[in-house]
Amino acid sequence: MTQDERNQLFYSIIRCVPHGRVATYGQIASLAGLPKHARHVGVALRKLPAGARVPWHRIVSSRGEIARRAANSGRDCESEQYGLLLDEGIEFDDNDRICLERYQWKPRGEVRVRG
DNA sequence: AAGTTGACGGATG
DNA sequence: TCATCCGCCAACT
């Protein structure tokens, strides 16, 4: 499996995360059949071309925090992700964290891949 | 070829 | 709950 194939796999799963819900890096990796590859989900998102139809902002850490290092990829993703999630009706607590119990995506049945 | 790095995660104190 | 420390693994140096 090439790096690009792996990235596409992650992207196709991330595209399944519905509006108003979030998923964690580790969750996406597991759904892809690649547990313990949470970091590579981040790698894939870092390489995501601007304008791709992938809801990258719905991916948060296992603690419900949004990524800060995303600023490395050129633009200020931290505030951008924050705003996009707010637009979807997702609320943050006083520590800028998302309540995963409430907003984490729980896929029903098989996740359709390569759609 | 070997060491470093990273949009991470879980265990531990 | 927060801080730290490891485990992880492929891309990059």
CSV table of C-alpha atoms (C1' of nucleotides) in Angstrom, one decimal:
chain,number,residue,atom,x,y,z
A,1,MET,CA,0.0,0.0,0.0
A,2,THR,CA,1.5,3.3,-1.1
A,3,GLN,CA,1.4,6.5,0.9
A,4,ASP,CA,-1.0,8.0,-1.6
A,5,GLU,CA,-3.3,5.0,-1.4
A,6,ARG,CA,-3.3,5.2,2.4
A,7,ASN,CA,-4.1,8.9,2.2
A,8,GLN,CA,-7.0,8.3,-0.2
A,9,LEU,CA,-8.3,5.6,2.2
A,10,PHE,CA,-8.3,8.1,5.1
A,11,TYR,CA,-9.9,10.8,3.0
A,12,SER,CA,-12.7,8.5,1.9
A,13,ILE,CA,-13.5,7.6,5.5
A,14,ILE,CA,-13.3,11.2,6.7
A,15,ARG,CA,-15.8,12.1,3.9
A,16,CYS,CA,-18.3,9.9,5.8
A,17,VAL,CA,-18.2,12.1,8.9
A,18,PRO,CA,-21.5,13.9,8.9
A,19,HIS,CA,-22.0,17.6,9.4
A,20,GLY,CA,-22.2,18.6,13.0
A,21,ARG,CA,-20.2,15.6,14.3
A,22,VAL,CA,-16.5,15.0,14.8
A,23,ALA,CA,-14.2,12.0,14.8
A,24,THR,CA,-10.8,11.4,16.3
A,25,TYR,CA,-7.5,10.6,14.5
A,26,GLY,CA,-7.3,7.2,16.1
A,27,GLN,CA,-10.9,6.5,15.2
A,28,ILE,CA,-10.3,7.2,11.5
A,29,ALA,CA,-7.2,5.0,11.5
A,30,SER,CA,-9.1,2.1,13.1
A,31,LEU,CA,-11.9,2.4,10.7
A,32,ALA,CA,-9.4,2.3,7.9
A,33,GLY,CA,-8.2,-1.0,9.3
A,34,LEU,CA,-4.9,0.5,10.4
A,35,PRO,CA,-5.1,0.9,14.2
A,36,LYS,CA,-2.1,2.6,15.8
A,37,HIS,CA,-1.7,4.7,12.8
A,38,ALA,CA,-3.3,7.8,14.3
A,39,ARG,CA,-0.3,9.9,13.4
A,40,HIS,CA,-0.6,9.1,9.8
A,41,VAL,CA,-4.1,10.4,9.7
A,42,GLY,CA,-2.5,13.7,10.6
A,43,VAL,CA,0.1,13.2,8.0
A,44,ALA,CA,-2.6,12.7,5.4
A,45,LEU,CA,-4.5,15.8,6.4
A,46,ARG,CA,-1.3,17.9,6.3
A,47,LYS,CA,-0.9,16.9,2.7
A,48,LEU,CA,-4.5,17.5,1.9
A,49,PRO,CA,-4.7,19.9,-1.1
A,50,ALA,CA,-6.7,23.1,-0.4
A,51,GLY,CA,-10.1,22.8,-1.8
A,52,ALA,CA,-10.4,19.1,-1.5
A,53,ARG,CA,-13.9,17.9,-0.6
A,54,VAL,CA,-12.8,16.5,2.7
A,55,PRO,CA,-14.2,17.7,6.0
A,56,TRP,CA,-10.8,17.8,7.7
A,57,HIS,CA,-12.0,20.2,10.4
A,58,ARG,CA,-14.2,17.4,11.8
A,59,ILE,CA,-11.1,15.5,12.9
A,60,VAL,CA,-10.0,16.3,16.5
A,61,SER,CA,-7.7,14.7,19.1
A,62,SER,CA,-8.9,11.9,21.4
A,63,ARG,CA,-9.3,14.6,24.1
A,64,GLY,CA,-11.6,16.7,22.0
A,65,GLU,CA,-9.0,19.4,21.2
A,66,ILE,CA,-8.4,20.9,17.8
A,67,ALA,CA,-4.9,20.8,16.4
A,68,ARG,CA,-2.6,23.7,16.9
A,69,ARG,CA,0.3,22.5,14.9
A,70,ALA,CA,-1.8,22.7,11.8
A,71,ALA,CA,-0.4,26.2,11.3
A,72,ASN,CA,2.7,24.5,10.0
A,73,SER,CA,0.9,23.7,6.8
A,74,GLY,CA,0.9,27.3,5.7
A,75,ARG,CA,-2.3,28.9,6.9
A,76,ASP,CA,-3.7,29.3,10.3
A,77,CYS,CA,-5.8,26.2,10.6
A,78,GLU,CA,-6.4,26.5,14.3
A,79,SER,CA,-8.7,29.4,14.1
A,80,GLU,CA,-10.1,28.2,10.8
A,81,GLN,CA,-11.1,24.8,12.2
A,82,TYR,CA,-12.5,26.4,15.3
A,83,GLY,CA,-14.8,28.6,13.2
A,84,LEU,CA,-15.9,25.9,10.8
A,85,LEU,CA,-16.9,23.7,13.8
A,86,LEU,CA,-18.8,26.5,15.3
A,87,ASP,CA,-20.6,27.0,12.0
A,88,GLU,CA,-21.7,23.4,12.3
A,89,GLY,CA,-23.2,24.0,15.7
A,90,ILE,CA,-20.5,22.3,17.7
A,91,GLU,CA,-19.9,23.9,21.0
A,92,PHE,CA,-16.7,24.2,23.0
A,93,ASP,CA,-16.4,24.2,26.7
A,94,ASP,CA,-14.5,26.8,28.7
A,95,ASN,CA,-11.2,25.0,27.9
A,96,ASP,CA,-11.9,25.1,24.1
A,97,ARG,CA,-12.5,21.4,24.1
A,98,ILE,CA,-15.3,19.5,22.5
A,99,CYS,CA,-17.5,17.1,24.4
A,100,LEU,CA,-16.9,13.9,22.5
A,101,GLU,CA,-19.7,12.1,24.3
A,102,ARG,CA,-22.0,14.4,22.6
A,103,TYR,CA,-20.4,15.1,19.2
A,104,GLN,CA,-18.3,12.2,18.3
A,105,TRP,CA,-19.5,10.4,15.2
A,106,LYS,CA,-20.6,6.8,15.8
A,107,PRO,CA,-20.8,5.0,12.4
A,108,ARG,CA,-23.6,2.5,12.1
A,109,GLY,CA,-22.5,-0.7,10.4
A,110,GLU,CA,-19.9,-0.7,7.7
A,111,VAL,CA,-18.2,2.5,6.6
A,112,ARG,CA,-18.5,2.9,2.9
A,113,VAL,CA,-15.0,3.3,1.5
A,114,ARG,CA,-13.8,4.8,-1.8
A,115,GLY,CA,-17.1,6.5,-2.3
B,1,DA,C1',22.0,3.4,7.0
B,2,DA,C1',20.6,5.6,11.3
B,3,DG,C1',18.5,9.3,13.7
B,4,DT,C1',14.7,12.6,13.9
B,5,DT,C1',10.0,14.1,13.4
B,6,DG,C1',5.1,14.3,13.8
B,7,DA,C1',-2.8,17.8,12.6
B,8,DC,C1',-1.6,11.0,17.8
B,9,DG,C1',-2.9,8.0,21.9
B,10,DG,C1',-2.7,5.5,26.3
B,11,DA,C1',-0.6,4.8,30.8
B,12,DT,C1',1.3,6.8,34.8
B,13,DG,C1',2.3,10.0,38.7
C,1,DT,C1',-7.0,17.3,35.7
C,2,DC,C1',-2.6,18.4,34.0
C,3,DA,C1',2.2,17.1,32.8
C,4,DT,C1',5.3,13.7,31.3
C,5,DC,C1',6.8,9.8,29.3
C,6,DC,C1',6.6,6.1,26.1
C,7,DG,C1',4.8,3.4,22.2
C,8,DC,C1',3.8,3.7,17.5
C,9,DC,C1',5.5,3.8,12.3
C,10,DA,C1',6.4,5.8,7.8
C,11,DA,C1',8.4,9.9,5.8
C,12,DC,C1',12.3,12.8,5.9
C,13,DT,C1',17.1,14.1,6.8
